[in-house]
XYZ file of C-alpha atoms in Angstrom:
707
model
C 17.348 36.563 -46.851
C 17.034 34.322 -43.829
C 20.365 32.929 -42.776
C 21.496 29.379 -43.477
C 23.389 27.931 -40.491
C 25.505 24.856 -39.918
C 24.093 23.137 -36.851
C 26.561 21.792 -34.304
C 25.272 18.331 -33.424
C 26.152 16.157 -30.449
C 25.436 12.471 -29.962
C 23.906 11.269 -33.239
C 24.804 14.534 -34.907
C 25.374 14.785 -38.593
C 27.388 17.793 -39.709
C 25.091 19.079 -42.424
C 24.096 22.514 -43.649
C 20.366 23.079 -43.695
C 17.936 25.960 -43.862
C 16.894 27.043 -40.381
C 13.112 27.120 -40.413
C 11.248 29.953 -38.771
C 10.480 29.288 -35.156
C 13.260 26.734 -34.642
C 15.004 27.443 -31.365
C 18.640 27.007 -32.347
C 19.884 29.563 -29.793
C 19.073 27.668 -26.583
C 22.062 26.883 -24.356
C 23.073 23.235 -24.121
C 20.573 21.821 -26.626
C 21.252 18.836 -28.890
C 19.902 18.555 -32.442
C 19.525 15.525 -34.731
C 18.871 15.880 -38.448
C 16.821 13.690 -40.771
C 20.029 12.089 -42.053
C 21.065 10.996 -38.558
C 17.585 9.716 -37.748
C 17.375 7.744 -40.991
C 20.750 6.069 -40.413
C 19.467 4.496 -37.203
C 15.821 3.919 -38.161
C 16.375 2.424 -41.610
C 13.850 -0.364 -41.086
C 10.941 -0.648 -38.673
C 10.925 -0.432 -34.875
C 7.695 -1.289 -32.984
C 8.527 1.336 -30.352
C 8.879 4.025 -33.017
C 10.394 7.399 -32.237
C 10.660 6.585 -28.522
C 13.309 3.965 -29.299
C 15.476 6.513 -31.137
C 15.131 9.180 -28.453
C 16.015 6.746 -25.670
C 19.514 6.382 -27.164
C 20.294 10.077 -26.647
C 22.248 11.649 -23.799
C 20.220 12.331 -20.679
C 17.031 10.669 -21.969
C 15.545 7.501 -20.484
C 12.572 5.532 -21.772
C 10.283 4.063 -19.127
C 7.623 1.956 -20.787
C 4.714 -0.208 -19.736
C 6.140 -2.807 -22.114
C 4.768 -3.443 -25.540
C 3.645 -1.013 -28.250
C 0.479 0.868 -27.428
C 1.181 0.987 -23.707
C 2.061 4.071 -21.724
C 5.544 5.472 -22.319
C 7.409 8.086 -20.342
C 10.422 9.879 -21.749
C 12.373 11.164 -18.747
C 14.760 13.962 -19.690
C 17.555 14.192 -17.131
C 15.529 11.976 -14.858
C 12.857 14.376 -13.746
C 10.849 12.511 -11.159
C 7.507 13.483 -12.640
C 6.550 11.793 -15.872
C 7.216 13.218 -19.335
C 3.549 13.618 -20.237
C 3.339 16.408 -17.692
C 6.869 17.770 -17.619
C 8.234 17.468 -21.169
C 6.674 19.691 -23.802
C 6.648 18.263 -27.305
C 6.417 20.839 -30.083
C 5.417 19.675 -33.550
C 6.211 22.420 -36.056
C 5.963 24.935 -33.234
C 2.628 23.909 -31.741
C 2.202 21.976 -28.475
C 1.366 18.302 -28.812
C 0.571 17.741 -25.132
C -0.821 19.975 -22.428
C -2.997 20.124 -19.358
C -5.897 18.624 -21.298
C -3.942 15.846 -22.948
C -1.384 14.472 -20.536
C -0.699 11.423 -22.686
C 2.359 12.021 -24.847
C 2.338 9.360 -27.570
C 5.655 9.391 -29.444
C 4.460 6.595 -31.723
C 2.009 9.002 -33.382
C 4.796 10.854 -35.205
C 5.771 9.111 -38.474
C 9.574 8.995 -38.437
C 9.775 9.353 -42.229
C 8.261 12.865 -42.012
C 10.795 14.273 -39.519
C 13.317 16.864 -40.676
C 14.993 17.431 -37.308
C 14.645 16.852 -33.569
C 16.051 19.243 -30.974
C 16.146 18.383 -27.277
C 16.198 21.397 -24.966
C 17.253 20.728 -21.379
C 16.199 22.889 -18.459
C 16.331 25.552 -17.257
C 14.438 26.714 -20.333
C 13.988 30.121 -21.947
C 10.805 31.999 -21.124
C 9.236 31.149 -24.489
C 8.673 27.507 -23.496
C 6.648 27.954 -20.333
C 6.435 25.678 -17.329
C 8.174 22.549 -18.571
C 11.418 20.987 -17.448
C 12.451 20.018 -20.991
C 11.306 20.331 -24.591
C 11.455 17.906 -27.509
C 11.038 20.040 -30.616
C 10.175 18.200 -33.837
C 10.187 19.827 -37.255
C 8.575 18.029 -40.179
C 10.030 17.985 -43.678
C 9.062 20.504 -46.300
C 6.796 19.063 -48.979
C 9.115 18.066 -51.843
C 6.810 16.177 -54.206
C 8.461 12.825 -53.465
C 6.324 9.730 -52.928
C 7.155 6.478 -51.172
C 5.520 3.265 -50.064
C 6.828 0.746 -47.550
C 5.576 -2.550 -46.160
C 6.964 -4.521 -43.233
C 6.395 -7.675 -41.243
C 8.109 -9.616 -38.515
C 7.919 -11.669 -35.365
C 5.137 -11.275 -32.813
C 2.722 -11.190 -35.783
C 3.888 -7.684 -36.574
C 3.016 -6.181 -39.934
C 1.933 -2.921 -41.517
C 2.913 -0.269 -43.997
C 3.491 3.414 -44.715
C 2.486 5.413 -47.757
C 3.529 9.018 -48.458
C 2.055 10.909 -51.400
C 2.818 14.565 -52.074
C 2.575 17.330 -54.647
C 4.800 20.422 -54.719
C 3.471 23.599 -56.284
C 1.986 26.964 -55.375
C -0.194 24.977 -53.019
C 1.750 21.921 -51.826
C -0.036 18.972 -50.242
C 1.050 15.750 -48.540
C -0.823 12.696 -47.313
C 0.907 10.118 -45.125
C -0.838 6.948 -43.934
C 0.852 4.779 -41.308
C -0.621 1.465 -40.130
C 0.794 -1.315 -38.012
C -0.319 -4.059 -35.687
C 1.462 -6.513 -33.430
C 0.798 -9.132 -30.770
C 3.336 -7.394 -28.556
C 4.011 -9.196 -25.299
C 1.579 -12.064 -25.791
C 3.016 -15.184 -24.163
C 5.681 -13.277 -22.196
C 5.891 -13.626 -18.424
C 5.535 -10.731 -16.021
C 5.635 -10.321 -12.257
C 3.237 -8.463 -10.021
C 2.788 -7.800 -6.324
C -0.546 -8.193 -4.609
C -1.713 -7.768 -1.072
C -2.909 -11.069 0.342
C -4.703 -11.433 3.646
C -4.572 -14.533 5.796
C -5.968 -15.194 9.252
C -3.501 -15.800 12.032
C -3.971 -16.493 15.730
C -4.187 -12.761 16.456
C -6.392 -11.746 13.530
C -5.932 -11.016 9.822
C -2.404 -10.515 8.456
C -1.809 -8.672 5.170
C 1.424 -8.991 3.193
C 2.753 -8.284 -0.290
C 3.185 -11.452 -2.338
C 4.890 -11.553 -5.747
C 3.361 -13.682 -8.502
C 4.618 -14.605 -11.982
C 1.920 -14.561 -14.656
C 1.776 -14.904 -18.443
C 0.355 -12.236 -20.734
C -2.620 -13.285 -22.806
C -3.841 -11.155 -25.695
C -1.758 -7.945 -25.850
C -2.560 -7.103 -29.461
C -2.221 -3.524 -30.679
C -3.490 -1.836 -33.833
C -2.676 1.694 -34.902
C -3.752 3.824 -37.858
C -2.277 7.324 -38.201
C -3.315 9.387 -41.249
C -1.505 12.738 -41.566
C -2.376 15.550 -43.968
C -0.220 18.601 -44.616
C -0.819 21.664 -46.818
C 1.540 24.599 -47.416
C 1.331 27.804 -49.441
C 2.644 31.360 -49.367
C 0.361 34.238 -48.441
C 2.023 37.282 -49.970
C 5.794 37.803 -49.903
C 6.403 37.413 -46.172
C 4.004 34.799 -44.821
C 3.967 31.051 -45.299
C 0.852 29.154 -44.221
C 0.913 25.484 -43.194
C -1.898 23.215 -42.097
C -1.176 19.927 -40.344
C -4.017 17.546 -39.479
C -3.594 14.135 -37.898
C -5.671 11.361 -36.397
C -4.547 8.595 -34.061
C -6.847 5.569 -34.076
C -5.709 2.768 -31.774
C -7.022 -0.356 -30.131
C -5.034 -2.012 -27.369
C -5.973 -5.442 -25.970
C -5.190 -6.282 -22.351
C -6.481 -9.839 -21.981
C -8.406 -12.611 -23.684
C -12.179 -12.428 -23.825
C -14.512 -9.898 -22.278
C -14.222 -7.599 -19.317
C -15.448 -9.190 -16.075
C -17.467 -6.050 -15.304
C -18.566 -4.604 -18.637
C -19.600 -7.987 -19.976
C -20.573 -6.609 -23.363
C -17.143 -5.018 -23.987
C -13.790 -6.439 -24.957
C -11.019 -6.040 -22.400
C -9.256 -3.303 -24.354
C -8.536 0.380 -24.645
C -10.031 2.141 -27.641
C -8.545 5.582 -28.274
C -9.252 8.177 -30.942
C -7.123 11.299 -30.811
C -7.293 14.146 -33.338
C -5.109 17.217 -33.682
C -5.109 20.170 -36.032
C -2.529 22.930 -36.349
C -2.368 26.137 -38.381
C 1.077 27.736 -38.644
C 1.991 31.179 -39.974
C 5.745 31.717 -40.393
C 8.036 33.857 -42.584
C 8.814 32.742 -46.113
C 12.404 31.890 -47.026
C 12.739 35.280 -48.746
C 11.427 37.321 -45.813
C 13.658 39.212 -43.394
C 11.048 39.045 -40.646
C 11.129 36.626 -37.710
C 7.777 35.684 -36.201
C 5.491 32.737 -35.621
C 1.791 32.165 -34.988
C 0.307 28.764 -34.126
C -3.368 27.935 -33.728
C -4.083 24.400 -32.545
C -6.809 21.980 -31.542
C -6.353 18.630 -29.787
C -9.387 16.440 -29.186
C -9.549 13.031 -27.569
C -12.888 11.549 -28.483
C -13.004 8.517 -26.249
C -10.811 6.353 -24.111
C -12.370 3.233 -22.675
C -10.274 1.405 -20.130
C -11.563 -2.036 -19.275
C -8.941 -4.136 -17.553
C -9.574 -7.486 -15.843
C -7.896 -6.369 -12.644
C -9.107 -5.080 -9.311
C -8.718 -1.412 -8.406
C -8.791 -0.358 -12.056
C -11.249 2.224 -13.303
C -13.592 1.456 -16.157
C -14.828 4.461 -18.024
C -14.854 6.993 -20.807
C -12.859 10.158 -21.270
C -13.309 13.171 -23.485
C -10.700 15.897 -23.555
C -10.266 18.951 -25.737
C -7.723 21.723 -26.020
C -7.867 24.887 -28.095
C -5.088 27.425 -28.072
C -3.024 30.024 -29.833
C 0.602 30.966 -29.323
C 2.797 33.443 -31.125
C 5.962 35.494 -31.001
C 7.787 38.255 -32.819
C 11.463 39.256 -32.838
C 12.486 42.907 -33.172
C 16.138 43.831 -33.922
C 17.268 46.614 -31.595
C 20.742 46.943 -33.078
C 23.434 44.787 -34.647
C 24.131 43.282 -31.236
C 20.695 43.124 -29.609
C 17.212 41.801 -30.335
C 14.017 41.479 -28.344
C 11.523 38.627 -28.536
C 8.004 39.056 -27.197
C 5.297 36.426 -27.221
C 2.409 34.811 -25.455
C -0.210 32.108 -25.516
C -3.840 31.416 -24.638
C -5.050 27.920 -23.851
C -8.507 26.546 -23.058
C -8.789 22.941 -21.968
C -11.868 20.960 -21.067
C -12.320 17.415 -19.860
C -14.990 14.948 -18.901
C -14.369 11.568 -17.322
C -16.920 8.998 -16.231
C -15.954 5.772 -14.518
C -18.909 3.471 -15.032
C -17.846 0.636 -12.770
C -14.944 -0.952 -11.022
C -13.947 -4.140 -9.273
C -12.519 -3.942 -5.801
C -11.359 -6.504 -3.282
C -13.502 -6.326 -0.168
C -13.766 -8.210 3.081
C -17.031 -10.061 3.456
C -18.259 -12.460 6.076
C -16.518 -15.347 4.321
C -13.185 -13.699 3.618
C -11.757 -11.543 0.773
C -13.973 -11.365 -2.269
C -13.725 -9.679 -5.680
C -16.896 -7.643 -5.814
C -18.032 -5.907 -9.027
C -19.997 -2.749 -8.314
C -21.707 -1.150 -11.303
C -23.485 2.170 -11.672
C -26.822 0.370 -11.639
C -26.279 -0.126 -7.913
C -25.107 3.416 -7.180
C -27.200 6.605 -7.157
C -24.454 8.429 -9.080
C -21.462 7.298 -11.133
C -18.523 6.482 -8.919
C -16.279 9.056 -10.559
C -17.637 11.812 -12.770
C -16.191 15.211 -13.528
C -16.506 17.827 -16.180
C -14.291 20.807 -15.773
C -12.288 23.359 -17.691
C -9.097 25.306 -17.269
C -8.275 28.598 -18.971
C -4.758 29.921 -18.825
C -2.583 32.525 -20.490
C 1.023 33.654 -20.553
C 3.129 36.529 -21.831
C 6.917 36.689 -21.978
C 9.828 38.805 -23.092
C 13.431 37.871 -23.910
C 16.404 40.142 -24.535
C 19.286 38.591 -26.483
C 22.669 40.331 -26.591
C 25.842 39.630 -28.553
C 29.085 40.696 -26.914
C 31.292 40.947 -29.967
C 32.151 37.549 -31.417
C 32.840 36.053 -28.036
C 29.602 35.718 -26.084
C 25.816 35.532 -26.308
C 23.698 36.613 -23.341
C 19.991 35.976 -22.872
C 17.685 37.238 -20.131
C 13.942 36.951 -19.926
C 10.858 36.627 -17.792
C 7.430 35.104 -18.181
C 4.072 35.489 -16.457
C 1.784 32.444 -16.317
C -1.786 32.934 -15.153
C -4.984 31.032 -14.616
C -7.591 33.368 -16.068
C -9.495 34.749 -13.125
C -6.990 33.221 -10.702
C -3.392 33.337 -9.585
C -0.297 34.203 -11.620
C 3.431 33.668 -11.246
C 6.629 35.146 -12.722
C 9.513 33.023 -14.056
C 12.956 34.626 -14.594
C 15.597 33.095 -16.879
C 19.182 33.817 -17.899
C 21.738 32.160 -20.174
C 25.341 32.712 -21.247
C 27.313 31.177 -24.098
C 31.013 32.017 -24.435
C 32.945 31.192 -27.607
C 36.428 30.456 -26.305
C 38.043 29.816 -29.679
C 39.591 26.672 -31.065
C 36.139 25.179 -31.607
C 35.334 25.308 -27.873
C 32.389 27.091 -26.295
C 31.098 27.281 -22.728
C 27.461 27.604 -21.736
C 25.377 28.116 -18.618
C 21.734 28.824 -17.874
C 19.543 29.153 -14.830
C 16.206 30.352 -13.589
C 12.751 29.215 -12.637
C 9.928 27.618 -14.586
C 6.329 27.454 -13.394
C 3.828 24.792 -14.396
C 0.070 24.981 -13.955
C -1.099 21.482 -12.954
C -2.976 19.630 -15.647
C -6.716 19.282 -15.810
C -6.725 15.614 -14.857
C -4.524 16.295 -11.825
C -6.890 19.015 -10.654
C -9.914 16.766 -10.960
C -8.101 13.890 -9.323
C -8.164 15.897 -6.108
C -11.782 17.018 -6.479
C -13.586 13.824 -7.431
C -16.388 12.413 -5.242
C -16.110 9.275 -3.145
C -18.892 6.923 -2.112
C -18.817 4.780 1.001
C -20.274 1.337 0.451
C -21.445 -1.288 2.930
C -20.393 -4.796 1.997
C -21.777 -6.378 5.172
C -22.557 -9.985 5.922
C -24.009 -10.931 2.530
C -21.229 -9.545 0.308
C -19.396 -12.863 0.418
C -22.211 -14.537 -1.499
C -22.568 -11.835 -4.130
C -25.543 -9.835 -2.857
C -25.300 -6.247 -4.208
C -23.800 -3.762 -1.806
C -25.499 -0.667 -0.421
C -24.371 2.948 -0.669
C -24.231 4.590 2.732
C -22.900 8.017 1.963
C -21.225 10.181 -0.671
C -18.825 13.028 -0.105
C -16.172 15.004 -1.941
C -12.570 15.609 -1.096
C -11.776 18.804 0.680
C -11.603 21.730 -1.701
C -8.001 22.369 -2.701
C -7.060 25.158 -5.088
C -4.768 24.631 -8.024
C -1.167 25.186 -7.056
C 1.700 26.049 -9.343
C 4.648 23.682 -9.514
C 8.037 25.378 -9.634
C 11.404 24.187 -10.820
C 14.498 26.181 -9.941
C 17.940 25.200 -11.092
C 20.924 25.614 -13.326
C 23.074 23.821 -15.872
C 26.547 24.506 -17.221
C 28.852 22.762 -19.625
C 31.280 22.789 -22.499
C 31.008 21.720 -26.116
C 33.578 21.446 -28.836
C 33.612 20.996 -32.594
C 36.761 20.001 -34.432
C 37.913 18.773 -37.852
C 35.292 20.837 -39.669
C 32.598 19.657 -37.272
C 33.381 15.979 -37.915
C 34.037 15.495 -34.183
C 31.596 16.943 -31.657
C 31.719 16.653 -27.864
C 29.386 18.034 -25.194
C 29.531 17.678 -21.400
C 26.880 19.106 -19.066
C 26.245 19.245 -15.328
C 22.963 20.262 -13.694
C 20.924 20.601 -10.511
C 17.169 21.144 -10.261
C 14.817 21.654 -7.313
C 11.297 20.783 -8.375
C 8.680 22.027 -5.917
C 5.511 20.051 -6.477
C 2.963 17.846 -4.826
C 3.000 14.101 -4.265
C 0.064 11.881 -3.389
C 0.282 10.795 0.237
C -2.004 8.351 2.038
C -3.910 9.926 4.919
C -6.057 8.101 7.459
C -9.589 9.451 7.502
C -11.979 9.220 10.425
C -13.240 5.707 11.137
C -16.558 4.887 9.513
C -19.062 2.711 11.356
C -22.562 1.397 10.954
C -23.966 -0.462 13.953
C -20.390 -1.488 14.685
C -20.133 -3.295 11.354
C -17.178 -3.245 8.918
C -17.168 -0.732 6.099
C -14.976 -0.416 3.024
C -14.823 2.145 0.257
C -14.276 2.467 -3.457
C -11.627 4.102 -5.565
C -9.252 6.538 -3.904
C -10.238 5.168 -0.493
C -8.460 1.902 0.234
C -9.060 -0.499 3.127
C -6.575 -0.009 5.927
C -7.103 -3.632 6.915
C -10.201 -5.759 7.358
C -11.281 -5.753 11.001
C -13.143 -8.480 12.795
C -16.898 -8.168 12.484
C -18.286 -5.542 14.826
C -15.254 -3.199 14.807
C -14.636 0.165 13.174
C -12.762 0.293 9.884
C -10.550 3.350 9.365
C -10.091 4.143 5.675
C -7.316 5.796 3.706
C -7.567 8.430 1.059
C -4.885 10.117 -0.979
C -4.173 13.803 -0.858
C -1.573 16.182 -2.238
C 1.316 17.081 0.060
C 4.113 19.521 -0.822
C 7.386 17.876 -1.807
C 10.617 18.872 -3.517
C 12.452 16.628 -5.962
C 16.175 17.410 -5.883
C 17.855 16.229 -9.083
C 21.613 16.246 -9.648
C 23.607 14.757 -12.467
C 25.704 15.041 -15.575
C 25.605 13.848 -19.163
C 28.253 13.646 -21.865
C 28.101 12.847 -25.560
C 30.489 12.541 -28.487
C 30.158 11.718 -32.172
C 32.539 11.375 -35.091
C 31.575 11.315 -38.737
C 33.350 10.535 -41.995
C 31.904 10.051 -45.457
C 31.148 6.404 -44.697
C 30.974 6.165 -40.907
C 29.080 7.734 -38.026
C 30.103 6.839 -34.470
C 28.423 8.034 -31.294
C 28.634 7.441 -27.559
C 26.999 9.060 -24.552
C 26.575 8.492 -20.844
C 24.631 10.084 -18.015
C 24.260 9.865 -14.250
C 21.162 11.027 -12.394
C 20.412 11.121 -8.663
C 16.939 12.110 -7.447
C 15.801 12.572 -3.869
C 12.329 13.603 -2.739
C 12.119 15.866 0.304
C 8.836 16.135 2.188
C 7.490 19.077 4.142
C 8.082 17.203 7.412
C 11.812 16.900 6.659
C 11.857 13.299 5.431
C 13.978 12.520 2.358
C 13.526 9.487 0.102
C 15.046 8.174 -3.083
C 12.530 8.252 -5.894
C 13.153 4.556 -6.495
C 11.707 2.758 -9.497
C 9.763 5.811 -10.691
C 13.137 7.347 -11.513
C 15.571 6.302 -14.233
C 18.650 4.213 -13.475
C 21.493 6.199 -11.983
C 23.802 5.252 -14.861
C 22.780 4.967 -18.516
C 25.208 4.634 -21.441
C 24.656 4.287 -25.186
C 26.955 3.686 -28.143
C 26.469 2.979 -31.802
C 27.904 2.994 -35.274
C 26.359 3.465 -38.697
C 28.069 2.516 -41.962
C 27.043 3.896 -45.321
C 28.591 2.858 -48.650
C 26.768 3.501 -51.908
C 23.304 2.017 -51.241
C 24.335 -0.233 -48.358
C 23.488 0.942 -44.843
C 24.233 -0.896 -41.600
C 23.948 0.137 -37.969
C 24.488 -1.298 -34.506
C 23.366 0.166 -31.184
C 24.050 -0.923 -27.639
C 22.433 0.436 -24.495
C 23.433 -0.175 -20.892
C 20.940 0.633 -18.153
C 22.329 0.440 -14.650
C 20.403 -0.774 -11.651
C 17.431 1.306 -10.569
C 17.985 1.649 -6.847
C 15.499 0.507 -4.228
C 13.300 3.313 -3.002
C 13.786 4.251 0.635
C 10.085 4.938 1.046
C 8.222 2.616 3.359
C 4.902 2.950 1.547
C 3.516 4.152 -1.731
C 4.277 2.665 -5.119
C 6.120 -0.638 -4.747
C 8.379 0.033 -1.745
C 11.507 -2.087 -1.767
C 11.474 -2.608 -5.528
C 14.616 -2.306 -7.623
C 15.175 -3.052 -11.302
C 18.246 -5.004 -12.380
C 20.903 -3.643 -14.748
C 20.726 -4.781 -18.363
C 22.474 -4.419 -21.710
C 20.432 -4.418 -24.916
C 21.748 -4.627 -28.495
C 20.001 -3.684 -31.755
C 21.230 -4.398 -35.324
C 20.003 -3.082 -38.660
C 20.848 -3.598 -42.345
C 19.414 -1.837 -45.390
C 20.241 -2.418 -49.066
C 19.078 -0.156 -51.863
C 18.451 -1.006 -55.517
C 17.784 2.289 -57.219
C 14.438 3.453 -55.866
C 13.829 0.145 -54.074
C 15.216 -0.941 -50.732
C 15.120 -3.956 -48.411
C 15.821 -3.738 -44.672
C 16.248 -6.128 -41.748
C 16.160 -5.098 -38.079
C 16.859 -7.330 -35.091
C 15.916 -5.760 -31.758
C 17.085 -6.970 -28.347
C 19.496 -9.403 -29.999
C 20.481 -11.083 -26.718
C 16.804 -11.575 -25.760
C 17.219 -9.747 -22.457
C 14.238 -9.946 -20.107
C 14.287 -6.492 -18.611
C 11.881 -3.964 -17.134
C 11.779 -0.194 -17.098
C 8.707 -0.226 -14.818
C 8.184 -2.879 -12.185
C 6.200 -5.856 -13.510
C 6.085 -4.531 -17.073
C 8.745 -6.247 -19.222
C 9.937 -4.879 -22.524
C 9.691 -7.033 -25.636
C 12.263 -9.815 -25.950
C 14.124 -10.561 -29.166
C 12.070 -9.588 -32.205
C 12.834 -8.826 -35.839
C 11.216 -7.038 -38.758
C 11.848 -7.034 -42.493
C 10.686 -4.207 -44.719
C 10.644 -3.258 -48.376
C 10.041 0.154 -49.877
C 10.025 2.186 -53.066
C 10.538 5.915 -53.644
C 9.224 7.631 -56.764
């Protein structure tokens, strides 16, 4: 029989016995796990930000969002300076949900009502996980034959519903349909910085000027159907199929695009994923896992009414297989061996763009479409094939300690490879106290889009004397960036800490400290050779940005962006505590993160607004009596310090500290329930990215029925 374990939970932990499913990584040092009961207590109603809102209340995790639902969200785990789409692996029932092909990690695609547990693994990570700095592992519920329907509505013209229908038998099936739409940030104000050029006595002067604007149409619609099938194949193998589609439409402004005049100013995204899982049955004594997966992004059209924004279509696909097996060597030792193969392919075509150019009569917004260019401005189709193998040895030293050592080899098929060592130690000190430490190196192969970003072609365009009156421009030359091979990113570091469980696990506490050195590459502006034509001014599209508009008859040097080696040095700590009784669940956590970027020339800069605030703290309480449920959450985000960099993304920007409160109430009546949620009760106007405010005060009401 497979063992049933009591999970020790920090933060929103609920002390509950549950069956450990095959493939769950419950042995990783310093992880935190949240069960379905804990998740349900704090997501009783409806939250437009979905799962991201819940995760952002956990220790060491910070949400950085472009604002309203449907925008881009990053989930920074312990403040890693690179975004979560690239650096945080999300596993859904053991299979990867994001990768080199699909850098976009959409947490709102996972229906919260289907989640059995969430485990957050902090780096350094065991060899089984590969080149990521953290892992968010989500396990869906077993099919139990229960059905439910729920409808909701609220402010910002938010409404939608969820329906779950299932059958439990020799072949169990489940269908979940989740739909919602909202106006999001429509009518809210936002700030933005733009370069503005004026003419002084000594020539043109360019400066950054901040403007306050009002969002127009920011509507978002999302439909997520999910299908799940499970059956046993013989006595030892359980087979599960999980298929899901994400169909979204995100508006960015009123009316039509100023360039693609026949298209709405919106992003239309269709993302499909399919996973086949083979795991041991509950009666089996074996421990193994095999995942076959397919992710396919059919189309993403980005048409924004803003200069220096690409307009185009994307197609991305990923096919892969990963598996592992565990062999007992003795009562005190076991060996895990595994590997993965992954094939990703992508195609991107930017059909047109708008750029600000300098014509004879001053700055002008000049649309340039592919009809005027011999080739599309930005077109790539490429693929990346990679593989990995790993081994882990796990030792038990009596009842007092667990030791893990391992190594992993990541390779680009036909290219370079790299080894990643790992070690961990957990000591059970007695009295409910245990100590843990882990260290090592992880290696990440840069994603497909990053690779192509450095290989894409550039076209030099003459805007000349007639550009100011709208005469089409002329292509002078096309060239490609210098050839640069893919380079592995490395993170070396360690973490250590202590956790305790007392009063039959009613009280849990965990404190961790960490340091990571992430060796990667950061875009840096480089001045290219001046471009001239009969002494006239030239500009360029896309990655090449004007260095300043010269007087007519002078050379115009141009900038392009290239990858330069950098190291992000991250230091910090996080602490969490929770206490549970039959009726109450209390939690509190806090974290501090400091990130500095070191360049190859010796310069060091704070990461600035791309990083999380230095100090983040969360607290909450949930009350449960009979069929009455109530919860309150409060989050404090300290100031995001001003970046020390003198150029790049928004130099001199800092984000103010803020405190946000959420309240929820749910009342059951047998199989029925009613719920009310009020988010951002104090109507705080705050940003997690510069110029991209989060939603102000908004509420939702919902009603549901289980049968």
